[in-house]
Tab-separated table of C-alpha atoms in Angstrom:
chain	number	residue	atom	x	y	z
A	1	UNK	CA	21.415	13.459	11.712
A	2	UNK	CA	24.165	13.244	9.064
A	3	UNK	CA	24.628	14.720	5.798
A	4	UNK	CA	24.418	12.079	3.238
A	5	UNK	CA	27.675	13.070	0.039
A	6	UNK	CA	26.517	10.161	-2.289
A	7	UNK	CA	22.464	11.156	-3.146
A	8	UNK	CA	23.233	10.808	-7.421
A	9	UNK	CA	22.777	13.863	-8.914
A	10	UNK	CA	19.989	12.745	-10.639
A	11	UNK	CA	17.650	12.542	-8.135
A	12	UNK	CA	18.137	16.673	-6.837
A	13	UNK	CA	16.583	17.619	-9.983
A	14	UNK	CA	12.770	16.415	-8.655
A	15	UNK	CA	9.442	17.941	-8.980
A	16	UNK	CA	8.728	19.995	-5.667
A	17	UNK	CA	6.210	18.673	-4.019
A	18	UNK	CA	2.403	21.220	-4.344
A	19	UNK	CA	1.650	22.698	-0.781
A	20	UNK	CA	-0.102	20.201	1.741
A	21	UNK	CA	1.674	18.004	0.008
A	22	UNK	CA	5.120	18.338	1.191
A	23	UNK	CA	4.667	15.957	4.411
A	24	UNK	CA	3.250	12.632	2.552
A	25	UNK	CA	6.485	13.950	-0.305
A	26	UNK	CA	8.564	13.566	2.788
A	27	UNK	CA	7.607	10.359	3.821
A	28	UNK	CA	7.389	8.610	0.685
A	29	UNK	CA	11.050	9.957	-0.028
A	30	UNK	CA	12.152	8.668	3.430
A	31	UNK	CA	10.566	5.160	2.224
A	32	UNK	CA	12.450	5.554	-1.126
A	33	UNK	CA	15.687	6.436	0.571
A	34	UNK	CA	15.667	3.311	2.815
A	35	UNK	CA	14.778	0.786	1.079
A	36	UNK	CA	17.365	1.154	-1.245
A	37	UNK	CA	20.148	1.983	0.859
A	38	UNK	CA	19.333	1.051	4.067
A	39	UNK	CA	18.633	3.122	7.671
A	40	UNK	CA	22.290	4.016	7.686
A	41	UNK	CA	21.026	6.583	5.183
A	42	UNK	CA	18.908	7.929	6.505
A	43	UNK	CA	19.673	11.558	6.464
A	44	UNK	CA	17.590	14.801	6.630
A	45	UNK	CA	19.251	15.637	3.526
A	46	UNK	CA	18.886	12.631	1.892
A	47	UNK	CA	15.171	12.653	2.308
A	48	UNK	CA	15.207	16.011	1.070
A	49	UNK	CA	17.182	15.898	-2.082
A	50	UNK	CA	14.894	13.052	-2.617
A	51	UNK	CA	11.852	14.625	-2.273
A	52	UNK	CA	13.027	18.408	-4.102
A	53	UNK	CA	12.800	19.896	-0.749
A	54	UNK	CA	15.429	22.042	1.495
A	55	UNK	CA	16.237	19.294	4.161
A	56	UNK	CA	15.368	22.423	6.593
A	57	UNK	CA	11.279	21.361	5.427
A	58	UNK	CA	12.731	18.124	6.791
A	59	UNK	CA	13.295	19.067	10.305
A	60	UNK	CA	9.874	21.371	10.456
A	61	UNK	CA	7.851	18.651	10.044
A	62	UNK	CA	9.364	15.690	11.975
A	63	UNK	CA	12.021	17.811	14.541
A	64	UNK	CA	14.149	14.022	14.693
A	65	UNK	CA	15.040	10.949	13.447
A	66	UNK	CA	13.640	8.929	15.012
A	67	UNK	CA	10.430	10.973	14.675
A	68	UNK	CA	10.351	10.632	10.670
A	69	UNK	CA	11.182	7.146	11.166
A	70	UNK	CA	8.275	5.912	13.065
A	71	UNK	CA	5.698	8.306	11.023
A	72	UNK	CA	7.248	6.402	7.895
A	73	UNK	CA	6.501	3.107	9.328
A	74	UNK	CA	3.077	4.082	9.996
A	75	UNK	CA	2.858	5.937	6.901
A	76	UNK	CA	4.025	2.067	4.742
A	77	UNK	CA	1.638	0.475	7.406
A	78	UNK	CA	-1.672	2.274	6.442
A	79	UNK	CA	-0.227	2.243	2.212
A	80	UNK	CA	-0.013	-1.163	1.966
A	81	UNK	CA	-3.166	-2.213	4.239
A	82	UNK	CA	-5.298	-0.112	1.332
A	83	UNK	CA	-3.134	-1.291	-1.281
A	84	UNK	CA	-3.620	-5.831	-0.924
A	85	UNK	CA	-6.826	-5.996	0.064
A	86	UNK	CA	-6.210	-7.744	3.244
A	87	UNK	CA	-9.426	-7.145	4.700
A	88	UNK	CA	-11.625	-6.090	1.951
A	89	UNK	CA	-14.770	-6.370	4.666
A	90	UNK	CA	-16.522	-8.415	1.729
A	91	UNK	CA	-16.670	-11.841	4.471
A	92	UNK	CA	-15.728	-13.645	1.069
A	93	UNK	CA	-12.719	-15.956	0.834
A	94	UNK	CA	-12.431	-15.089	-2.495
A	95	UNK	CA	-11.428	-11.601	-1.849
A	96	UNK	CA	-9.096	-11.838	0.878
A	97	UNK	CA	-5.090	-10.023	-0.103
A	98	UNK	CA	-6.655	-10.570	-3.468
A	99	UNK	CA	-4.274	-6.973	-4.058
A	100	UNK	CA	-1.645	-8.531	-2.791
A	101	UNK	CA	1.429	-9.016	-5.563
A	102	UNK	CA	0.175	-6.059	-7.820
A	103	UNK	CA	0.750	-4.358	-4.382
A	104	UNK	CA	4.523	-5.583	-4.433
A	105	UNK	CA	4.984	-5.089	-8.269
A	106	UNK	CA	3.918	-1.632	-8.121
A	107	UNK	CA	5.752	0.092	-4.902
A	108	UNK	CA	8.148	-2.306	-3.790
A	109	UNK	CA	9.756	0.245	-2.015
A	110	UNK	CA	7.434	0.640	0.607
A	111	UNK	CA	8.064	-3.385	1.819
A	112	UNK	CA	11.610	-3.579	1.475
A	113	UNK	CA	11.382	-0.155	3.301
A	114	UNK	CA	9.299	-2.304	6.506
A	115	UNK	CA	11.647	-5.300	6.414
A	116	UNK	CA	14.606	-3.433	6.802
A	117	UNK	CA	13.110	-1.804	9.790
A	118	UNK	CA	12.357	-5.779	11.086
A	119	UNK	CA	16.110	-6.240	10.330
A	120	UNK	CA	17.009	-3.486	12.246
A	121	UNK	CA	14.831	-4.016	15.149
A	122	UNK	CA	17.115	-6.426	16.227
A	123	UNK	CA	20.517	-4.279	16.502
A	124	UNK	CA	18.064	-1.527	17.359
A	125	UNK	CA	15.764	-3.092	20.517
A	126	UNK	CA	14.103	0.614	20.622
A	127	UNK	CA	12.583	-0.004	17.461
A	128	UNK	CA	10.775	-2.658	18.743
A	129	UNK	CA	7.785	-1.047	20.667
A	130	UNK	CA	6.763	0.952	17.477
A	131	UNK	CA	6.967	-2.176	15.256
A	132	UNK	CA	5.343	-3.997	17.420
A	133	UNK	CA	2.420	-1.706	17.541
A	134	UNK	CA	2.396	-0.775	14.425
A	135	UNK	CA	2.081	-4.380	12.946
A	136	UNK	CA	-0.993	-4.917	15.444
A	137	UNK	CA	-2.466	-2.900	12.750
A	138	UNK	CA	-1.994	-5.854	10.458
A	139	UNK	CA	-2.666	-8.327	12.843
A	140	UNK	CA	-6.259	-7.097	13.323
A	141	UNK	CA	-7.232	-6.025	10.196
A	142	UNK	CA	-6.212	-9.572	9.361
A	143	UNK	CA	-8.323	-11.126	12.538
A	144	UNK	CA	-11.282	-8.871	11.528
A	145	UNK	CA	-11.317	-10.592	8.189
A	146	UNK	CA	-11.315	-13.883	8.780
A	147	UNK	CA	-13.755	-13.055	10.945
A	148	UNK	CA	-15.937	-12.519	8.679
A	149	UNK	CA	-14.625	-15.569	7.139
A	150	UNK	CA	-15.048	-18.453	9.285
A	151	UNK	CA	-18.279	-18.684	11.073
A	152	UNK	CA	-16.222	-19.392	14.693
A	153	UNK	CA	-13.980	-16.697	13.135
A	154	UNK	CA	-9.920	-16.798	14.476
A	155	UNK	CA	-7.847	-16.768	17.128
A	156	UNK	CA	-4.987	-15.401	17.397
A	157	UNK	CA	-2.671	-18.281	16.398
A	158	UNK	CA	-4.224	-18.442	13.401
A	159	UNK	CA	-3.658	-14.665	12.865
A	160	UNK	CA	-0.645	-14.991	12.594
A	161	UNK	CA	-0.469	-18.092	10.914
A	162	UNK	CA	-1.973	-16.408	8.354
A	163	UNK	CA	-0.462	-12.882	8.255
A	164	UNK	CA	3.315	-14.991	8.345
A	165	UNK	CA	1.987	-16.859	5.417
A	166	UNK	CA	1.311	-13.245	3.426
A	167	UNK	CA	4.418	-12.136	5.611
A	168	UNK	CA	6.667	-14.841	3.904
A	169	UNK	CA	4.321	-14.320	0.014
A	170	UNK	CA	5.428	-10.684	0.109
A	171	UNK	CA	9.136	-11.273	1.198
A	172	UNK	CA	9.678	-13.519	-1.571
A	173	UNK	CA	8.349	-11.815	-4.635
A	174	UNK	CA	10.468	-8.755	-3.483
A	175	UNK	CA	13.694	-10.723	-3.724
A	176	UNK	CA	12.081	-12.995	-6.546
A	177	UNK	CA	9.998	-10.951	-8.213
A	178	UNK	CA	7.628	-13.765	-9.108
A	179	UNK	CA	4.078	-12.335	-8.733
A	180	UNK	CA	2.211	-15.880	-10.611
A	181	UNK	CA	4.120	-17.346	-8.114
A	182	UNK	CA	2.698	-15.185	-5.254
A	183	UNK	CA	-0.710	-15.756	-6.658
A	184	UNK	CA	-0.428	-19.418	-6.750
A	185	UNK	CA	0.382	-19.344	-3.339
A	186	UNK	CA	-2.029	-16.639	-1.968
A	187	UNK	CA	-5.224	-19.247	-4.229
A	188	UNK	CA	-3.845	-22.225	-2.571
A	189	UNK	CA	-3.967	-20.363	0.984
A	190	UNK	CA	-7.724	-19.671	-0.031
A	191	UNK	CA	-8.242	-23.228	-0.701
A	192	UNK	CA	-7.466	-23.760	2.963
A	193	UNK	CA	-9.391	-21.099	4.317
A	194	UNK	CA	-12.389	-22.511	2.090
A	195	UNK	CA	-12.467	-25.658	4.152
A	196	UNK	CA	-12.583	-23.738	7.407
A	197	UNK	CA	-15.199	-22.322	6.398
A	198	UNK	CA	-17.251	-25.018	4.902
A	199	UNK	CA	-15.957	-26.697	8.669
A	200	UNK	CA	-17.065	-24.184	10.451
A	201	UNK	CA	-14.532	-22.372	11.184
A	202	UNK	CA	-12.498	-24.004	13.602
A	203	UNK	CA	-10.043	-23.717	13.890
A	204	UNK	CA	-9.458	-25.004	17.589
A	205	UNK	CA	-7.205	-28.343	17.016
A	206	UNK	CA	-10.669	-29.906	16.591
A	207	UNK	CA	-10.561	-29.558	12.091
């Protein structure tokens, strides 16, 4: 990895992470670096300066740039799953993705990081396998929660349709910063799910 010479000095004075927090602090720092400047700005030195540590610590924890990218992506997906209420586990339509707009408002960098990697995968196909594997966590969580809500469950097509709607809303809020639009659209999506729930959850074209 090459050094980055354009990291603002204001970020060099960040508090050093406490013992036991180093790995997560570095992952969060990597997410911020990519969200701010794209994947090309992701260097050991940029991440170290963002986290307030030496670049040797980044090497120690991750060993390679690719490993850092992969673990940072997994970290953002776990964070998103925990904060979006994509899978609240209640089986209540009203609870589905109830934290989505708050998630984007509170931590837009996490979402920007994921979209940066998705776009970068068009130029670097070697990123696709890990993106597919990790995005399967989103699809699986969506399908499990739809299965709790709909009497007949949800097939792959319905799952992808619902998640695509959520993903699009996140992207639009990230760009246009209109959480109220996200919330209104989500309520319309829930209304559609309520119709499926009332109709027995049919998702095979017979509804």
